[in-house]
Short mmCIF file of C-alpha atoms and ligand atoms in Angstrom, two decimals:
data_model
loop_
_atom_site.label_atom_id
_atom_site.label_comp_id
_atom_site.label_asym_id
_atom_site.label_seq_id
_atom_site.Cartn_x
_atom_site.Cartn_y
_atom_site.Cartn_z
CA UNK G 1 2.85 -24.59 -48.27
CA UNK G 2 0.25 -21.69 -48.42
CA UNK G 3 0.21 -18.72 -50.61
CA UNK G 4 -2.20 -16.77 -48.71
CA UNK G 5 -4.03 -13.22 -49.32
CA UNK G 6 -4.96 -11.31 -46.35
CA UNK G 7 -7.58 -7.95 -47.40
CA UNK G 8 -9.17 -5.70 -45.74
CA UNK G 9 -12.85 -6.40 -46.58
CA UNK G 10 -14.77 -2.69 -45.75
CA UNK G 11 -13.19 0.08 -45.89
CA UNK G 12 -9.41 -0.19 -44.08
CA UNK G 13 -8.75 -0.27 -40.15
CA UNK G 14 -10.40 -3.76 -39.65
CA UNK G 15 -7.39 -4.72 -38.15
CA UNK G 16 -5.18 -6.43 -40.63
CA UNK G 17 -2.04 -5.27 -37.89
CA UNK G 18 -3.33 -7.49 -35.59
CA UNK G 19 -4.20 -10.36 -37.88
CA UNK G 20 -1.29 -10.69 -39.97
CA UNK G 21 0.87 -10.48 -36.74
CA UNK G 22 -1.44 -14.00 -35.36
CA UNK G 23 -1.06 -15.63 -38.74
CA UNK G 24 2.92 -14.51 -39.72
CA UNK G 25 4.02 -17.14 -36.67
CA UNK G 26 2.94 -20.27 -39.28
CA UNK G 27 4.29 -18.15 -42.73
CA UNK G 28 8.31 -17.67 -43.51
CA UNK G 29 7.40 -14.50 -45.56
CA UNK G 30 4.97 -11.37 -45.58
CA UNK G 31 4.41 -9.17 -48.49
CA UNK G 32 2.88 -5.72 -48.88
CA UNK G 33 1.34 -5.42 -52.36
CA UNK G 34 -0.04 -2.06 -52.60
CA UNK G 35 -0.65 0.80 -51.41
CA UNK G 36 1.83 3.23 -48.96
CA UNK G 37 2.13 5.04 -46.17
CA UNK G 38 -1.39 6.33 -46.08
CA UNK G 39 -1.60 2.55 -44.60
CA UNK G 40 -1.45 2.43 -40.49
CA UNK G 41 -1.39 -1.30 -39.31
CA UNK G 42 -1.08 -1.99 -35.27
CA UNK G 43 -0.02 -4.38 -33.68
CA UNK G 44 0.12 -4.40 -30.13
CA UNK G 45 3.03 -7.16 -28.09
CA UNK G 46 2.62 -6.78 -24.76
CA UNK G 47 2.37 -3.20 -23.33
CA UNK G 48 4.16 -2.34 -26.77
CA UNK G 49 2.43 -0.71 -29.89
CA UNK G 50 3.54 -0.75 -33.40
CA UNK G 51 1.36 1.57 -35.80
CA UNK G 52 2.75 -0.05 -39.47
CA UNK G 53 3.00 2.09 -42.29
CA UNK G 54 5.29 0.68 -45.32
CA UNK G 55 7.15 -2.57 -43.55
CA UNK G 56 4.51 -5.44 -43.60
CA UNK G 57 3.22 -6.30 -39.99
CA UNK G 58 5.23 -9.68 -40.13
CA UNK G 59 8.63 -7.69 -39.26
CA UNK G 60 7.43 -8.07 -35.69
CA UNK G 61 8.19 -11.49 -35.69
CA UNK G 62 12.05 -12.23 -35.98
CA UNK G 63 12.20 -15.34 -38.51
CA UNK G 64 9.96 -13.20 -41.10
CA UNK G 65 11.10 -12.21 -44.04
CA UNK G 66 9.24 -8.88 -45.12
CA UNK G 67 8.85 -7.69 -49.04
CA UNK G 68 7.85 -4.25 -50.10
CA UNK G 69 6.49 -5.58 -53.49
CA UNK G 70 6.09 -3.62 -56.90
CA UNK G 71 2.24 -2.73 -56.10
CA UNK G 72 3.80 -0.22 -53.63
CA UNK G 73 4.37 3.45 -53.36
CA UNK G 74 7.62 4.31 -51.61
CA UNK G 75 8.02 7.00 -49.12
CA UNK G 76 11.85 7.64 -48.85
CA UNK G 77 11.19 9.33 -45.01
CA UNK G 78 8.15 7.08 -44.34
CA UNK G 79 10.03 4.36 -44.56
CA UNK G 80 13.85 4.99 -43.12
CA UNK G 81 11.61 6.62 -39.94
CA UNK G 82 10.15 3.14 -39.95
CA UNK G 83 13.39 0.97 -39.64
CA UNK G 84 14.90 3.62 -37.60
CA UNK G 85 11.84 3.09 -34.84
CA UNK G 86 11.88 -0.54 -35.44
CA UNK G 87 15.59 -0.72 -35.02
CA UNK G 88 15.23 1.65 -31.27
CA UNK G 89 13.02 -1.41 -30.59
CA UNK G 90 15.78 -4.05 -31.12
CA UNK G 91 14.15 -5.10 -33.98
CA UNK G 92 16.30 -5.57 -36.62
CA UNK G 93 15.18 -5.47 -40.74
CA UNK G 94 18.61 -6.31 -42.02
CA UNK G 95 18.88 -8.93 -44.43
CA UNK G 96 14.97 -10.03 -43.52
CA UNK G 97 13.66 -6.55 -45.04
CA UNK G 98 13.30 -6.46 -49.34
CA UNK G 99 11.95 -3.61 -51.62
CA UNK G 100 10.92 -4.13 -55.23
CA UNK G 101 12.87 -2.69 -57.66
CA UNK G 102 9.95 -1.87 -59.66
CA UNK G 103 7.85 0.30 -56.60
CA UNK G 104 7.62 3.76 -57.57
CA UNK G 105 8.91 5.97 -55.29
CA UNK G 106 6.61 8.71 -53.38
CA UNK G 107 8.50 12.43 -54.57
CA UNK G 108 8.29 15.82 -52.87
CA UNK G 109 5.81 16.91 -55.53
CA UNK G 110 3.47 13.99 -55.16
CA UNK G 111 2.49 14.89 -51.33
CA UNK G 112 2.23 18.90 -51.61
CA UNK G 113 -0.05 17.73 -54.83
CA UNK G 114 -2.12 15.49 -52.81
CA UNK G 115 -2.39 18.70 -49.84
CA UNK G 116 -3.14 21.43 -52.82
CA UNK G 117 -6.14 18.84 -54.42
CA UNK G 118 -7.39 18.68 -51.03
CA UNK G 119 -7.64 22.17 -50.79
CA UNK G 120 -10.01 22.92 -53.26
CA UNK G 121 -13.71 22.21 -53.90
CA UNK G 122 -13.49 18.45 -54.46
CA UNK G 123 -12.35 16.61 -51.68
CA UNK G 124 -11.53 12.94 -51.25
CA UNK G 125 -10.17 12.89 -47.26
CA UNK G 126 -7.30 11.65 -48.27
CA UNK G 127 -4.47 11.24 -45.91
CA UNK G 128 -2.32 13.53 -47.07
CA UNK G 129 0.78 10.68 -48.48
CA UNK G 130 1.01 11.91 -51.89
CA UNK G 131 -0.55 8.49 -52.71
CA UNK G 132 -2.85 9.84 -55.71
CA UNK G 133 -0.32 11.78 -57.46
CA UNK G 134 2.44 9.02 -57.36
CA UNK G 135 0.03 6.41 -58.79
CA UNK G 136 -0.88 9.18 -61.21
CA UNK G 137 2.67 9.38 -62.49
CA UNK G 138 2.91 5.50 -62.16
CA UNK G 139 0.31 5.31 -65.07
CA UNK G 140 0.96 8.37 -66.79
CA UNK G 141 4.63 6.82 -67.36
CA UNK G 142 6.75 9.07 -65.79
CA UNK G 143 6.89 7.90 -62.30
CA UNK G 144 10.48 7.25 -60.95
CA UNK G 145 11.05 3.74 -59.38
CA UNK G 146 13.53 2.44 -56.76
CA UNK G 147 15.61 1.20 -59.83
CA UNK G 148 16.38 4.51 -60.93
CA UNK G 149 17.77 5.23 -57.98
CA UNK G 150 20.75 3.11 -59.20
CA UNK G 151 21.87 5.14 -61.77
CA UNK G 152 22.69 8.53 -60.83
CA UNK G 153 22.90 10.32 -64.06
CA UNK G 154 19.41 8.89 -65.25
CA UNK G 155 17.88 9.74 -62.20
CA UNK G 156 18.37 13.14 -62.33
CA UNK G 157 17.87 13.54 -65.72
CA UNK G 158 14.17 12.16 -64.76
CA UNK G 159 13.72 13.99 -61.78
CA UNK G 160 14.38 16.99 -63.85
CA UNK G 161 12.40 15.99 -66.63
CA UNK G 162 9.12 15.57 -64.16
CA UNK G 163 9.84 19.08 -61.89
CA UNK G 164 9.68 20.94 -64.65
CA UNK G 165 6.05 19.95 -65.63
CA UNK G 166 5.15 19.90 -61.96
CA UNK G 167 6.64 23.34 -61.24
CA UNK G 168 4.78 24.63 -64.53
CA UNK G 169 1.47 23.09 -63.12
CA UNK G 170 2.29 24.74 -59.39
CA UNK G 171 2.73 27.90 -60.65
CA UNK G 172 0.08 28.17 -63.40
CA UNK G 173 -2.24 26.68 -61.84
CA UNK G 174 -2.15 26.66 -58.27
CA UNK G 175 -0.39 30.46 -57.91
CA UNK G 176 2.55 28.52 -55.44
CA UNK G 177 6.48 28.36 -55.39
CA UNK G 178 8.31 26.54 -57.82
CA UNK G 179 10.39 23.30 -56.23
CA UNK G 180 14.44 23.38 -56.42
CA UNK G 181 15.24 20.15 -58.42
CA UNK G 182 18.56 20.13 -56.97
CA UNK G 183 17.23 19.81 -53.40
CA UNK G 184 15.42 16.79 -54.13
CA UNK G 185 18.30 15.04 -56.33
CA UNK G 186 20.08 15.05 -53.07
CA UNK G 187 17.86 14.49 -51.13
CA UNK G 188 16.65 11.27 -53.35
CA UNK G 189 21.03 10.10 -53.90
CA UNK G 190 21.17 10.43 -50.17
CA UNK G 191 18.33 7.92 -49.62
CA UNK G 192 19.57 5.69 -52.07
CA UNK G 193 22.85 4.74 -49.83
CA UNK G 194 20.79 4.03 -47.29
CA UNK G 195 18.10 1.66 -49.13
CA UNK G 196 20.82 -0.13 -51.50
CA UNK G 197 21.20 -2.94 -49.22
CA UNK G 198 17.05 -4.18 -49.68
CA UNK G 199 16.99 -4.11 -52.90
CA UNK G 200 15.58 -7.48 -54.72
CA UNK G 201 14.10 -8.13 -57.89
CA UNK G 202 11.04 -9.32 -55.78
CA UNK G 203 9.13 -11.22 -58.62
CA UNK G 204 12.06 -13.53 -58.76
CA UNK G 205 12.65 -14.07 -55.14
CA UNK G 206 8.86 -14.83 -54.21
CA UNK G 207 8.53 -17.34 -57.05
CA UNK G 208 11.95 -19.23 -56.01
CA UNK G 209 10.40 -18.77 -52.80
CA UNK G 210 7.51 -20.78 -53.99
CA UNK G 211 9.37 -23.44 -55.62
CA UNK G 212 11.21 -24.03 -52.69
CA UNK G 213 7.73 -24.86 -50.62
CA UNK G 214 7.68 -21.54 -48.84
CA UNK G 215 4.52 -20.01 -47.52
CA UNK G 216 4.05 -16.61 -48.06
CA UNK G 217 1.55 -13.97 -46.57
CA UNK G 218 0.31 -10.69 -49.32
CA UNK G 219 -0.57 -8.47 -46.67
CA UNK G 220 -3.32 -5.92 -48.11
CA UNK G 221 -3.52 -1.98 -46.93
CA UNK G 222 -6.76 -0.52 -46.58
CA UNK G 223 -9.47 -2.27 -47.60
CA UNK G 224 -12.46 -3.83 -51.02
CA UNK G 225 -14.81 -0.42 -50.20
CA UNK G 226 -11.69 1.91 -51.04
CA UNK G 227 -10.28 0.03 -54.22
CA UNK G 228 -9.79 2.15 -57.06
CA UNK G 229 -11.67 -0.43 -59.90
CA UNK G 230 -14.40 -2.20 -57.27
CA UNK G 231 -14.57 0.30 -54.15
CA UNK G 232 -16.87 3.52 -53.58
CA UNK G 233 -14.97 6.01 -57.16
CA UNK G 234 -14.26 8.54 -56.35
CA UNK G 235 -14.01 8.32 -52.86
CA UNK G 236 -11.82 5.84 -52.61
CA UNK G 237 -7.69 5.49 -52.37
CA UNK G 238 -5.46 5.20 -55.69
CA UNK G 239 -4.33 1.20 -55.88
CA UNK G 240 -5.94 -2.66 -55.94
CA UNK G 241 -6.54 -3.43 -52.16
CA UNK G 242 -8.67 -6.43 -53.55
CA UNK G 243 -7.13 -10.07 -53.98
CA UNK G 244 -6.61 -9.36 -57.42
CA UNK G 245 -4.00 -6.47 -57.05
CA UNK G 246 -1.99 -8.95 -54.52
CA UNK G 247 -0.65 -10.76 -58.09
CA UNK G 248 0.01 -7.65 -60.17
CA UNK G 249 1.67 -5.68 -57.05
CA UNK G 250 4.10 -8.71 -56.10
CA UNK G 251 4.80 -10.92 -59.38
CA UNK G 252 3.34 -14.01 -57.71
CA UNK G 253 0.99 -15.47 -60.67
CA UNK G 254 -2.81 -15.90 -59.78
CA UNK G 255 -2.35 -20.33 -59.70
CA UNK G 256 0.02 -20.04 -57.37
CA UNK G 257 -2.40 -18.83 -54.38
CA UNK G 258 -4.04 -21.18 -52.49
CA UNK G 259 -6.58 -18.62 -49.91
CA UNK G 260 -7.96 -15.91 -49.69
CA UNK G 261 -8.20 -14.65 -45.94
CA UNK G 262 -10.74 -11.26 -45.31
CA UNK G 263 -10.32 -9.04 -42.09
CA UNK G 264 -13.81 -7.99 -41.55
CA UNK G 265 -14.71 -5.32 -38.65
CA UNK G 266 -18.02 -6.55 -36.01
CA UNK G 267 -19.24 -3.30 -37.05
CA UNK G 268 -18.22 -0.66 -39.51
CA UNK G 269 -15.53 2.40 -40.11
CA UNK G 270 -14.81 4.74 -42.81
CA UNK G 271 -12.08 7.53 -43.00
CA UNK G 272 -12.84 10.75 -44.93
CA UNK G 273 -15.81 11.35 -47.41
CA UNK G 274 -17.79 9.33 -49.33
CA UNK G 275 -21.18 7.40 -48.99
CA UNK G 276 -21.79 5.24 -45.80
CA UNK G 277 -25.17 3.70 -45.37
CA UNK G 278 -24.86 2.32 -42.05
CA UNK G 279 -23.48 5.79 -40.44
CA UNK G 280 -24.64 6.54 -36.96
CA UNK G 281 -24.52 10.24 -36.76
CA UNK G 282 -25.77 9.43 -33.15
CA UNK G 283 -24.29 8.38 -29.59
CA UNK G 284 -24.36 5.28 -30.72
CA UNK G 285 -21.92 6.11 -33.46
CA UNK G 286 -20.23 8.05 -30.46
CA UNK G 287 -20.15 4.80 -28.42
CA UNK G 288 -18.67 3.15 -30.92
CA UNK G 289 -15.73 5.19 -31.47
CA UNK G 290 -15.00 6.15 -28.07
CA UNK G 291 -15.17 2.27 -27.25
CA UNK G 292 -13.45 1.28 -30.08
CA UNK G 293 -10.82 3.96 -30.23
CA UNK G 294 -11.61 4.72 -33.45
CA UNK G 295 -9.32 7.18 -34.49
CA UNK G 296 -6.69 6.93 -37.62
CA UNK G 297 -3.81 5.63 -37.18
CA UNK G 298 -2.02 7.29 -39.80
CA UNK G 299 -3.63 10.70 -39.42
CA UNK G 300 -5.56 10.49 -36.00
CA UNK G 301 -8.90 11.85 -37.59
CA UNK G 302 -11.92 10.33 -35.84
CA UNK G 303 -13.22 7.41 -37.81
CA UNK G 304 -17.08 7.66 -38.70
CA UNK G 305 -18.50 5.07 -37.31
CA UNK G 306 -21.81 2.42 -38.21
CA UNK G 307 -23.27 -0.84 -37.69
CA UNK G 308 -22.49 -3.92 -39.57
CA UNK G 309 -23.24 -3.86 -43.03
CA UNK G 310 -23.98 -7.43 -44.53
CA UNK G 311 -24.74 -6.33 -48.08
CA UNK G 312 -21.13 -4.22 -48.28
CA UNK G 313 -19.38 -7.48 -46.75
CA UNK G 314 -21.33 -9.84 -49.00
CA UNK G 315 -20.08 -7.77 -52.12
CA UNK G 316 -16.96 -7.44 -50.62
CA UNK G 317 -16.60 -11.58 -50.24
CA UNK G 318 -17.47 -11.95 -53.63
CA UNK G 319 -15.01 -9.46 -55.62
CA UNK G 320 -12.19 -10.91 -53.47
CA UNK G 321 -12.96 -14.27 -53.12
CA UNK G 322 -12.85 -14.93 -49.81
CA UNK G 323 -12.40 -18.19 -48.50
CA UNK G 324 -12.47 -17.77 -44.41
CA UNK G 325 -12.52 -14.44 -42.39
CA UNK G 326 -11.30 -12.90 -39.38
CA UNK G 327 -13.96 -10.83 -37.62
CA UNK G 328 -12.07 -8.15 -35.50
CA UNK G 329 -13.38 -6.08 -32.23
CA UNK G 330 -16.25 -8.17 -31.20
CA UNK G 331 -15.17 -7.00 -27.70
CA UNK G 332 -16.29 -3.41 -28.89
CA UNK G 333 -20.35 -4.44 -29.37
CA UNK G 334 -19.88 -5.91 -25.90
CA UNK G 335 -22.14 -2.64 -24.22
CA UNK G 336 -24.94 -2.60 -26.09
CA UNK G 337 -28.27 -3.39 -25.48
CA UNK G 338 -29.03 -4.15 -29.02
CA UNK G 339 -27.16 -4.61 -31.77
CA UNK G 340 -28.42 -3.89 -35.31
CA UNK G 341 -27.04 -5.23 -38.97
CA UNK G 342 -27.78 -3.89 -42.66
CA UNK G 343 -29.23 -6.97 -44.53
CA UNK G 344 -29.82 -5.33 -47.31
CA UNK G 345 -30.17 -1.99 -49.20
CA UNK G 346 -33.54 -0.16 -50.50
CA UNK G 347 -33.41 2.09 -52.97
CA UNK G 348 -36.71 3.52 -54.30
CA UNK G 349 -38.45 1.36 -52.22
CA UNK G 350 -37.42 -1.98 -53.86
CA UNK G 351 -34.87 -4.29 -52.86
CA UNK G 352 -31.58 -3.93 -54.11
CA UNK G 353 -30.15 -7.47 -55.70
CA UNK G 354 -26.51 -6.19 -55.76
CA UNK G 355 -24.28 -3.76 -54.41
CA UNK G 356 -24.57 -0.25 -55.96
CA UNK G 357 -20.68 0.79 -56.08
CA UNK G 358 -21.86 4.29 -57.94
CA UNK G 359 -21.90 6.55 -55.50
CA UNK G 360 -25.18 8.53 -56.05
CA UNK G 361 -27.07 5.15 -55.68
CA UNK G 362 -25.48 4.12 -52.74
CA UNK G 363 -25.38 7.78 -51.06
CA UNK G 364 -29.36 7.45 -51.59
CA UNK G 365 -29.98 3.75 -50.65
CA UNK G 366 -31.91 2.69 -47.35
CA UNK G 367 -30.46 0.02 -45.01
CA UNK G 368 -32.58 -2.33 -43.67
CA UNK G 369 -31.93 -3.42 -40.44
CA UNK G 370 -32.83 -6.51 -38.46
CA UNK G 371 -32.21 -5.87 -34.62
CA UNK G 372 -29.95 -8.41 -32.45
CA UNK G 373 -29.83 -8.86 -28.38
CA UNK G 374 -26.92 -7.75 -26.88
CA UNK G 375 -24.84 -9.92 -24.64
CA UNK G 376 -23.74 -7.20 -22.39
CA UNK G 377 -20.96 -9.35 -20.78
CA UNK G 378 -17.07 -8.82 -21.17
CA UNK G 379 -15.99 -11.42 -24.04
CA UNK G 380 -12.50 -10.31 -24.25
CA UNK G 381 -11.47 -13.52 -21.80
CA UNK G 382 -12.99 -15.92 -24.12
CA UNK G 383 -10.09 -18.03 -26.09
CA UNK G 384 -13.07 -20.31 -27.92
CA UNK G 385 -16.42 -20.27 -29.47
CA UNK G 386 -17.68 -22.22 -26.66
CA UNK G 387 -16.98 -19.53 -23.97
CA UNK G 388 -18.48 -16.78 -25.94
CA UNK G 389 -22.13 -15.83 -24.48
CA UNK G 390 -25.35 -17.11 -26.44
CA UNK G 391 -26.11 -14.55 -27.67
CA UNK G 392 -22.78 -13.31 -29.32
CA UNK G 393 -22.65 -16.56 -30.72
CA UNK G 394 -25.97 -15.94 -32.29
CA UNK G 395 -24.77 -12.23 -33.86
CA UNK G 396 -21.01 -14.20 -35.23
CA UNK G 397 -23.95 -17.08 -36.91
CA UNK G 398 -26.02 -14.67 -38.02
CA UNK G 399 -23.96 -12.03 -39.62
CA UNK G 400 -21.98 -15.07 -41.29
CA UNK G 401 -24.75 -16.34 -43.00
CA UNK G 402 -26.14 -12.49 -44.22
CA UNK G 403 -22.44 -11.84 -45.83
CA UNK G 404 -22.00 -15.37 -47.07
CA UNK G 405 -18.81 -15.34 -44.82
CA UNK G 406 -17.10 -18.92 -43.07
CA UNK G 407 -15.37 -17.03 -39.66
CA UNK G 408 -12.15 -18.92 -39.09
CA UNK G 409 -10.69 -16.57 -36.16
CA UNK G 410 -12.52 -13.88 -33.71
CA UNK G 411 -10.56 -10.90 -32.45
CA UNK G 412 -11.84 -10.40 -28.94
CA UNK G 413 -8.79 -7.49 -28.38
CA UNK G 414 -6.15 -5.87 -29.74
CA UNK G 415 -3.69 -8.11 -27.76
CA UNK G 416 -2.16 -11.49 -29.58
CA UNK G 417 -3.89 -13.57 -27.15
CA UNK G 418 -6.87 -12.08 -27.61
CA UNK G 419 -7.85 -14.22 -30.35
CA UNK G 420 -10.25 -16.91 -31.09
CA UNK G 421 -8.96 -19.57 -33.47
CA UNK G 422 -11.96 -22.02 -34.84
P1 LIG A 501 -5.50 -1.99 -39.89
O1 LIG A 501 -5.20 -0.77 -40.64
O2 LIG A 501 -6.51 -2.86 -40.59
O3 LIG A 501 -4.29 -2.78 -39.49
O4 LIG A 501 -6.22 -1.54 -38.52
P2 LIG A 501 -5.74 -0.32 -37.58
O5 LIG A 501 -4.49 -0.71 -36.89
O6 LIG A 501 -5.74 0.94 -38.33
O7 LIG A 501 -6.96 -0.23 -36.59
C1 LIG A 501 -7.37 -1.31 -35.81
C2 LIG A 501 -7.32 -0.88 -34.32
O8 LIG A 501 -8.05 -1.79 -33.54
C3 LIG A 501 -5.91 -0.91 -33.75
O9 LIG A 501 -5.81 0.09 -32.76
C4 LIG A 501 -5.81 -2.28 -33.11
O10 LIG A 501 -4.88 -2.34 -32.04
C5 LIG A 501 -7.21 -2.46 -32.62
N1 LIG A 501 -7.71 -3.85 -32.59
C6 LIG A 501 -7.45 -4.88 -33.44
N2 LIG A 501 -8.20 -5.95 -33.12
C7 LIG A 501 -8.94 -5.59 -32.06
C8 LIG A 501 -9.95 -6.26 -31.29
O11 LIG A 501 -10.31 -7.39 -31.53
N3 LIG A 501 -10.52 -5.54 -30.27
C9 LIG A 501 -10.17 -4.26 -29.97
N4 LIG A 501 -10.79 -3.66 -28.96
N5 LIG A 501 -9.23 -3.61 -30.68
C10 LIG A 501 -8.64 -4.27 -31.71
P1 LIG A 502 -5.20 0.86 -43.65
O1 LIG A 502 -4.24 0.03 -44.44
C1 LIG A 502 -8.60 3.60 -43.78
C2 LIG A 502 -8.69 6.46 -47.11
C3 LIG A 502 -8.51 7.93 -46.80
C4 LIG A 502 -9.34 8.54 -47.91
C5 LIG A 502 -9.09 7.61 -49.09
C6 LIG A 502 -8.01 8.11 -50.05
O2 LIG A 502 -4.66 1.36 -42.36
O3 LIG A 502 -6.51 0.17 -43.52
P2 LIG A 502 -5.35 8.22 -49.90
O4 LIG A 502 -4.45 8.91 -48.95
O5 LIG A 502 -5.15 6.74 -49.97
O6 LIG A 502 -5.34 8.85 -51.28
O7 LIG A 502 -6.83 8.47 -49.33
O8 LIG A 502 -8.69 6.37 -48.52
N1 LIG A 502 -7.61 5.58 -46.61
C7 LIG A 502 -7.74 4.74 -45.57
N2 LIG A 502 -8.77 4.55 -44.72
N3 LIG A 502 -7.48 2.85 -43.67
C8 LIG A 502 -6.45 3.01 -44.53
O9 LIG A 502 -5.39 2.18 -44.54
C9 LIG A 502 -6.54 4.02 -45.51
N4 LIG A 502 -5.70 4.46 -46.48
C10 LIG A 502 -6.38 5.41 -47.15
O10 LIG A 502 -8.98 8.24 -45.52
O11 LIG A 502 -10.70 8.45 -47.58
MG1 LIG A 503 -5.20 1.31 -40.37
#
């Protein structure tokens, strides 16, 4: 029975799709624990692809049972476009698909918020979800949750309540139209038929889960870099990504987890602003994303792309405890003639000891780089260690031992079989 943790470990898009769709085959349930639909995870079956964005990955996989846990922010569109899709596929979420009743759900008022913030002088990048401005409300205590949705008359009474201080705040201070409350009352009752049937008091079913010997998957959206408490503040998205937010945004207690898995990337992405040491602003950078098709899922903006940064997965192993990791699109470093890793930072020409998570520091520091051959042969064949070339062998050893990392699978493609299992 295994209670397992699956994060992102840089800053989202390592390919936690991919991952979570090898490992769901040996788990009865998967759980998403935070975040929303500002998540894209893909999986690809065959010639099929499924981009993710609410339902955890494991829905691919017909025995799963897949949990939208507290830690989430609901969608209402996001998510019936999802099991509409899924269900054109012949892949049916009834009775194998649960929501939280305690996930707040993602309002009108929270995405045209997220767009107008955008807008203005400080940006974030953010993808556009109305993820900020739900979590916002979440904490500010006057969020409305998927249980409200169960009583009609309270509902609207709150979704009255909050459009009056957000149309005061849209037309003081952002000069825009006010929003019709009645609109999204129905809108938000008419939703509520259709999600009635997945609603679980998750916290309850996951621990009789437990007790019943279950193993369970918490699948994390985006990734340690983009955390709210450990990640690169401000530039970063609105929720826990780290191992730690997997307890609070299901109900499963901390003693009842048994591993920690990371997804770590050969190399590095980031999506929208914020400092990026390893950045290649060059055609290498280029190579890299026209290789690795790095482009959003979610929002299809070109990812920025850099090499691997030891010190960011190092930090990133140690706030989320990771006991093995999955090292994703080693197939992708397969062209180059040399590959280069960030083994530490300088800042003021001394050696940093940890990781600076304030951004002026690390928007400043210097990477220092020690400079790999490349093994400029296709690996994406390979199905163990032993086939992989010398010299990629060398890179998976040596960037293991710079981030303090134990690799336990290698993605050689975005295809299920294209996976190395040590
Ligand atoms: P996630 O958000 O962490 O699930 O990652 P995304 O789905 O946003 O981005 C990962 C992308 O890389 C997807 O297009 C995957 O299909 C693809 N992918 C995953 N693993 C591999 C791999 O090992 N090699 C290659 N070439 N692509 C991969
Ligand atoms: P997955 O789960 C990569 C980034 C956005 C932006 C910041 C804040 O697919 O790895 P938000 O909309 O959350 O308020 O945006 O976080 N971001 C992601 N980057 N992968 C993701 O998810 C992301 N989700 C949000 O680009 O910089
Ligand atoms: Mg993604």
């Amino acid at each position: 029975m295994s209670v397992t943790i699956l994060v992102g470990s840089q800053w989202g898009d390592e390919g936690k799709g991919k991952i979570v769709d090898i490992l769901s085959e040996n788990y009865e349930i998967v759980t998403r624990y935070q975040g929303g639909a500002n998540a894209g995870h893909t999986v690809e079956i065959g010639d099929k692809k499924y981009i993710l964005h609410l339902i955890p990955s494991g829905i691919l996989r017909k025995d799963v049972i897949c949990v939208i846990g507290n830690g989430v922010v609901v969608d209402p569109n996001a998510l019936l476009e999802e099991i509409e899709l899924l269900e054109k596929n012949n892949i049916s979420v009834k009775g194998r698909l649960f929501i939280s009743h305690n996930a707040h759900l993602i309002m009108p008022y929270h995405k045209l918020l997220d767009s107008i913030s955008e807008s203005g002088d400080v940006k974030i990048g953010t993808t556009g979800r109305g993820i900020g401005p739900c979590y916002i409300d979440k904490y500010a205590r006057k969020g409305i949750k998927i249980v409200d949705l169960l009583d009609r008359e309270g509902l609207e009474q709150k979704i009255r309540q909050n459009i009056i201080e957000k149309n005061t705040i849209l037309k003081k201070v952002y000069d825009r139209e006010e929003l019709d409350a009645s609109e999204i009352v129905k809108e938000y009752v008419e939703f509520d038929k259709k999600i009635d049937q997945y609603i679980k008091d998750v916290p309850q079913f996951l621990n009789n889960a437990i007790s019943e010997g279950k193993s369970i998957l918490l699948e994390g959206a985006q990734g340690a870099l983009l955390d709210v408490d450990h990640g690169t503040y401000p530039f970063v998205t609105s929720s826990s990504p780290t191992s730690g937010g997997a307890c609070t945004g299901s109900g499963i207690p901390p003693n009842k987890i048994t591993n920690v898995v990371g997804i770590v990337k050969a190399y590095t992405t980031r999506v929208g602003y914020g400092p990026f040491p390893t950045e290649l602003l060059d055609e290498d950078g280029e190579k890299l994303r026209k290789i690795g098709a790095e482009y959003g899922a979610t929002t299809g903006r070109p990812r920025r792309c850099g090499w691997f940064d030891a010190a960011l997965v190092n930090y990133s192993s140690m706030i989320n405890g990771l006991d093995e990791v999955a090292i994703t699109k080693l197939d992708v470093l397969s062209e180059f003639d040399e590959i280069k890793v960030c083994v530490a930072y300088e800042l003021d020409g001394k050696q940093l000891k940890s990781f600076p998570t304030d951004v002026d520091r690390l928007s400043k520091v210097k990477p220092v780089y020690e400079v790999l051959p490349g093994w400029k042969s296709d690996i994406s064949k390979a199905r163990t260690f032993d086939e992989l070339p010398e010299n990629c062998k060398k890179y998976l050893n040596f960037i293991s031992e710079k981030s303090n990392i134990k690799i336990k699978i290698i993605s050689v493609g975005p295809k299920r079989n294209e996976t190395i299992i040590m």
